[in-house]
PDB file of C-alpha atoms in Angstrom:
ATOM      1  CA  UNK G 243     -33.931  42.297-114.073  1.00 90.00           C
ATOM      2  CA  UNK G 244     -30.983  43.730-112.019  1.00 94.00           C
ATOM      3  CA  UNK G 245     -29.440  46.589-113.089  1.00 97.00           C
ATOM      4  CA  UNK G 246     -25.980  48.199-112.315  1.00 97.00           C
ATOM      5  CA  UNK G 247     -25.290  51.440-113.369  1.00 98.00           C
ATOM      6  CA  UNK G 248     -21.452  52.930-112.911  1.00 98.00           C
ATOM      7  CA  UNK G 249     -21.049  56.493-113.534  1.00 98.00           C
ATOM      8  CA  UNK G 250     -18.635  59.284-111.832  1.00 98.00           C
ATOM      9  CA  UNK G 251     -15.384  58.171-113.556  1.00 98.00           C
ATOM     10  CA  UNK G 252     -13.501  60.743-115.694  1.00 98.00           C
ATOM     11  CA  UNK G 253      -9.692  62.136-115.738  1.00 98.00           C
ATOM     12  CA  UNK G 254      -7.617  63.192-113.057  1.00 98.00           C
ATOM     13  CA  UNK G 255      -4.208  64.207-112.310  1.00 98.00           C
ATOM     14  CA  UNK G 256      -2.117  61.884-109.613  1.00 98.00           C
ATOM     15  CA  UNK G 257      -3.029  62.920-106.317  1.00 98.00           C
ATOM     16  CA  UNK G 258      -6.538  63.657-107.675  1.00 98.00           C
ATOM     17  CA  UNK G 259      -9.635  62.895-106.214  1.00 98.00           C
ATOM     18  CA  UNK G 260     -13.202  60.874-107.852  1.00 98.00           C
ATOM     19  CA  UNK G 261     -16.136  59.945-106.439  1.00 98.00           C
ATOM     20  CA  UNK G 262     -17.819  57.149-108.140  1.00 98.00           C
ATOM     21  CA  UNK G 263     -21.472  55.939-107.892  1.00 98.00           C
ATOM     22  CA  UNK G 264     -23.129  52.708-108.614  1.00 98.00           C
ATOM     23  CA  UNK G 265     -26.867  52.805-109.163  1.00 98.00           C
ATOM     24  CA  UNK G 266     -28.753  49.555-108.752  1.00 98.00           C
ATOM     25  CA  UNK G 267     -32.406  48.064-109.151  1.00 97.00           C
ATOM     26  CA  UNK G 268     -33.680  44.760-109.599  1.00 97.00           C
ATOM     27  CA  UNK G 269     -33.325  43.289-106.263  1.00 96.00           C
ATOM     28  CA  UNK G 270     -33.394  44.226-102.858  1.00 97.00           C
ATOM     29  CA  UNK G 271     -29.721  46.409-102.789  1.00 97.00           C
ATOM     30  CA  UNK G 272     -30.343  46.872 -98.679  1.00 98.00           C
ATOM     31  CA  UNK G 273     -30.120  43.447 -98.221  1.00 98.00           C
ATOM     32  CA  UNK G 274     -27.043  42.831-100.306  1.00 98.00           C
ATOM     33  CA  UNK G 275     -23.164  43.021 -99.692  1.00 98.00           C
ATOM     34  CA  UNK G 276     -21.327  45.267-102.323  1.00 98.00           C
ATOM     35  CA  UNK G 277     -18.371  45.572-103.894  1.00 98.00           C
ATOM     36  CA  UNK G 278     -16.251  47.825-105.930  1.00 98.00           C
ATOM     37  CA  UNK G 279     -14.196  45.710-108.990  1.00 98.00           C
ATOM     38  CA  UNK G 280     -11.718  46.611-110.825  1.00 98.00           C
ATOM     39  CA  UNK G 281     -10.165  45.655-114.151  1.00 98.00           C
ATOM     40  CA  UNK G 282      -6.894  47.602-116.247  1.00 97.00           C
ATOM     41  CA  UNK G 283      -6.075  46.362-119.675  1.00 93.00           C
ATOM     42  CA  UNK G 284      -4.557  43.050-120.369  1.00 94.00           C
ATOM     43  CA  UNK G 285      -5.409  42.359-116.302  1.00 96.00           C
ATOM     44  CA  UNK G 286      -7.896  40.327-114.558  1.00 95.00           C
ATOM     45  CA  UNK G 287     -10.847  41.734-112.305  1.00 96.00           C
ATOM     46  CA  UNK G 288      -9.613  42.881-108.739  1.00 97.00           C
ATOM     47  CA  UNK G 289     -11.359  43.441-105.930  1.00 97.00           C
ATOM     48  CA  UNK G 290     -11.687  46.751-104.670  1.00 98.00           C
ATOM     49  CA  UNK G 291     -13.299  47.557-101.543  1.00 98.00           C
ATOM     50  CA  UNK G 292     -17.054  45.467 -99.912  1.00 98.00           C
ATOM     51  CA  UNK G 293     -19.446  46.789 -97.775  1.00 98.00           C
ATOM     52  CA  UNK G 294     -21.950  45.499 -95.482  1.00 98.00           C
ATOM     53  CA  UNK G 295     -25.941  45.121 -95.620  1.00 98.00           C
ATOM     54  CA  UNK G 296     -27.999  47.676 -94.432  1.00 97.00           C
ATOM     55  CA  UNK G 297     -26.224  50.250 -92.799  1.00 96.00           C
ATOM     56  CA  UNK G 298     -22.829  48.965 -94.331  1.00 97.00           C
ATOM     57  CA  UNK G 299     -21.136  49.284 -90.777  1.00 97.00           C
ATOM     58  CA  UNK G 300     -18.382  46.652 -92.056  1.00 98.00           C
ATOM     59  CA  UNK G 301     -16.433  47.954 -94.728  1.00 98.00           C
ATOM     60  CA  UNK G 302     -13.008  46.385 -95.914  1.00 98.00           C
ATOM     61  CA  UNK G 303     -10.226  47.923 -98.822  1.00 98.00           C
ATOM     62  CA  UNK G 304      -7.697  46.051-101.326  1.00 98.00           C
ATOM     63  CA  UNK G 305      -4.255  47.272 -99.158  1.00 98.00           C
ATOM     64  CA  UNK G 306      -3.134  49.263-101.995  1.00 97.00           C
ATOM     65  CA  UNK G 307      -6.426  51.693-101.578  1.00 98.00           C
ATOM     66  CA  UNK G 308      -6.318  51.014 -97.955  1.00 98.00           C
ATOM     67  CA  UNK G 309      -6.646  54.889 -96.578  1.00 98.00           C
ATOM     68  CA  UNK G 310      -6.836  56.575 -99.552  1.00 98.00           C
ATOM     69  CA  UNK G 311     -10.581  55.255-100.727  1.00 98.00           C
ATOM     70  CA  UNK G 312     -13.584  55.291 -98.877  1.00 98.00           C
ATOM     71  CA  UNK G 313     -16.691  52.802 -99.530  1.00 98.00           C
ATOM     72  CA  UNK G 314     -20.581  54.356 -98.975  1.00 98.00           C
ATOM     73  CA  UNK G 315     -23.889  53.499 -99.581  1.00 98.00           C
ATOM     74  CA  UNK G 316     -27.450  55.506 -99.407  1.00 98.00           C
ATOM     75  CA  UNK G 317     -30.271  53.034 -99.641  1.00 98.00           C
ATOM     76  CA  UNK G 318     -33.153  55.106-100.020  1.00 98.00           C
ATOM     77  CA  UNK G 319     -31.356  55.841-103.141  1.00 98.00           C
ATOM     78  CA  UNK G 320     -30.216  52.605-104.014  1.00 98.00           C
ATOM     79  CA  UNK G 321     -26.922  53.666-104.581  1.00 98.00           C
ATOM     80  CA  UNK G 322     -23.272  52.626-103.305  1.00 98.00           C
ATOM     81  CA  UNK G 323     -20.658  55.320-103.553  1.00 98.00           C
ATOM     82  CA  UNK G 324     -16.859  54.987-103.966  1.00 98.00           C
ATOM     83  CA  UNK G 325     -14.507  58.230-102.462  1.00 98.00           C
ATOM     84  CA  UNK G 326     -11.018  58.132-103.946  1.00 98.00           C
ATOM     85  CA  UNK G 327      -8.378  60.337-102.850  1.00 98.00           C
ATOM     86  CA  UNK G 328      -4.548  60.629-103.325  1.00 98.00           C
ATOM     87  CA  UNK G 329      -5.481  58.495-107.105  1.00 98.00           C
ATOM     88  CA  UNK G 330      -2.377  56.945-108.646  1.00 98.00           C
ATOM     89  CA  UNK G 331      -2.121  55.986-112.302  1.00 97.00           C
ATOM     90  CA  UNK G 332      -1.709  52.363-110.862  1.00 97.00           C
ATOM     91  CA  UNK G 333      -5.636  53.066-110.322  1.00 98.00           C
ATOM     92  CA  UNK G 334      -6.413  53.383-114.033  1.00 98.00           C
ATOM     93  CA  UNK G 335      -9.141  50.826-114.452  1.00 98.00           C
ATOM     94  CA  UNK G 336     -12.603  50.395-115.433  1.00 98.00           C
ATOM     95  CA  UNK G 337     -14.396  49.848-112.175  1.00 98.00           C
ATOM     96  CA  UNK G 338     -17.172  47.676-111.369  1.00 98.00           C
ATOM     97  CA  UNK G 339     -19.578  47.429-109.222  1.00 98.00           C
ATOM     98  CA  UNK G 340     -21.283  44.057-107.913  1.00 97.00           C
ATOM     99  CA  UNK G 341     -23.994  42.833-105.344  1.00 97.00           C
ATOM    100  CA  UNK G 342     -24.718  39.496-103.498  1.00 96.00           C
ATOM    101  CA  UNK G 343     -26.583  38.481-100.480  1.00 95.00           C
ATOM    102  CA  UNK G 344     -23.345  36.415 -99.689  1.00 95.00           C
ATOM    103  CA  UNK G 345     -20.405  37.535 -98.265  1.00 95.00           C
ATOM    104  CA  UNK G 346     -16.831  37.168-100.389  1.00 95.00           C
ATOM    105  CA  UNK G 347     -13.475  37.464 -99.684  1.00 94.00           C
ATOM    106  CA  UNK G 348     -13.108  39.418-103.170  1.00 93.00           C
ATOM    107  CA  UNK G 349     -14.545  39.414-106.107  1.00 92.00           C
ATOM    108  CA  UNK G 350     -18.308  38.032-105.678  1.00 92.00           C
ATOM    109  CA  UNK G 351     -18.075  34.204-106.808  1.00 90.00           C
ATOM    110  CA  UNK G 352     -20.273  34.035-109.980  1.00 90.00           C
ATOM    111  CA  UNK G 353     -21.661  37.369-110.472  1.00 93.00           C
ATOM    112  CA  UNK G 354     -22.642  37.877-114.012  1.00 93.00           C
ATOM    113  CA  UNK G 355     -24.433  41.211-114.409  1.00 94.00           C
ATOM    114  CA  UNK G 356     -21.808  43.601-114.685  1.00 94.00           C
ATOM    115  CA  UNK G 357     -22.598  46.587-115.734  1.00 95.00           C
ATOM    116  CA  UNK G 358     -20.870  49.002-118.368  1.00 97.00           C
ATOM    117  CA  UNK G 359     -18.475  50.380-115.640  1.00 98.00           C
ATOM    118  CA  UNK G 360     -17.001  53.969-115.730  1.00 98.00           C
ATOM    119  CA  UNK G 361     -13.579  54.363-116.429  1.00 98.00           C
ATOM    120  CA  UNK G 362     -10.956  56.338-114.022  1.00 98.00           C
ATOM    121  CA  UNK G 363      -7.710  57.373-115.850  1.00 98.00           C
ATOM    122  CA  UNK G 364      -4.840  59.090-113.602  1.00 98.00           C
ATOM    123  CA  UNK G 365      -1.978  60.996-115.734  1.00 94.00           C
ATOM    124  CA  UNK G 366      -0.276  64.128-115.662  1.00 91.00           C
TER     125      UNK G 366
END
């Protein structure tokens, strides 16, 4: 059964910085593309940032976190990380993570087993 587990969220002031992790079992995560999804209240999900199978050499960003997040991942661990620095309340969301052996320009066509998500919350 795959698994997704989102945890590292909490509150921060603007400018603050979070490091999320994702968690996953159920299927072979080093094979996969993954992505970071977001979703704020009364919005849709957006997609965050995607990196690449194996060693995740190709990663791409939304262009409103372009520079200020930073997409990892440690397979022996089974885990994909997600850096963010200089956070702005327009980041208040519950993020997401997702896998696919497919590549997507966005959010993963389909996906269905989200997991709780953790939630990031930027105020003064």
């Amino acid at each position: 059964q795959v698994q997704l587990v989102e945890s590292g969220g909490g509150l921060v002031q603007p400018g603050g910085s979070l490091k999320l992790s994702c968690t996953a079992s159920g299927f072979a995560f080093h094979s996969y593309w993954m992505y970071w999804v977001r979703q704020a209240p009364g919005k849709g999900r957006e997609w965050v940032a995607t990196i690449s199978p194996g060693g995740g050499t190709i990663t791409r960003y939304e262009d409103s976190v372009k520079g200020r997040f930073s997409v990892s991942r440690d397979n022996a661990k089974n885990t994909m990380y997600l850096q963010m620095d200089s956070l702005r309340p327009e980041d208040e969301a519950q993020y997401y993570c997702a896998g696919d052996p497919r590549y997507y320009n966005g959010v993963p066509e389909g996906f269905s087993d989200w997991g709780q998500g953790t939630q990031v919350r930027v105020s003064s």
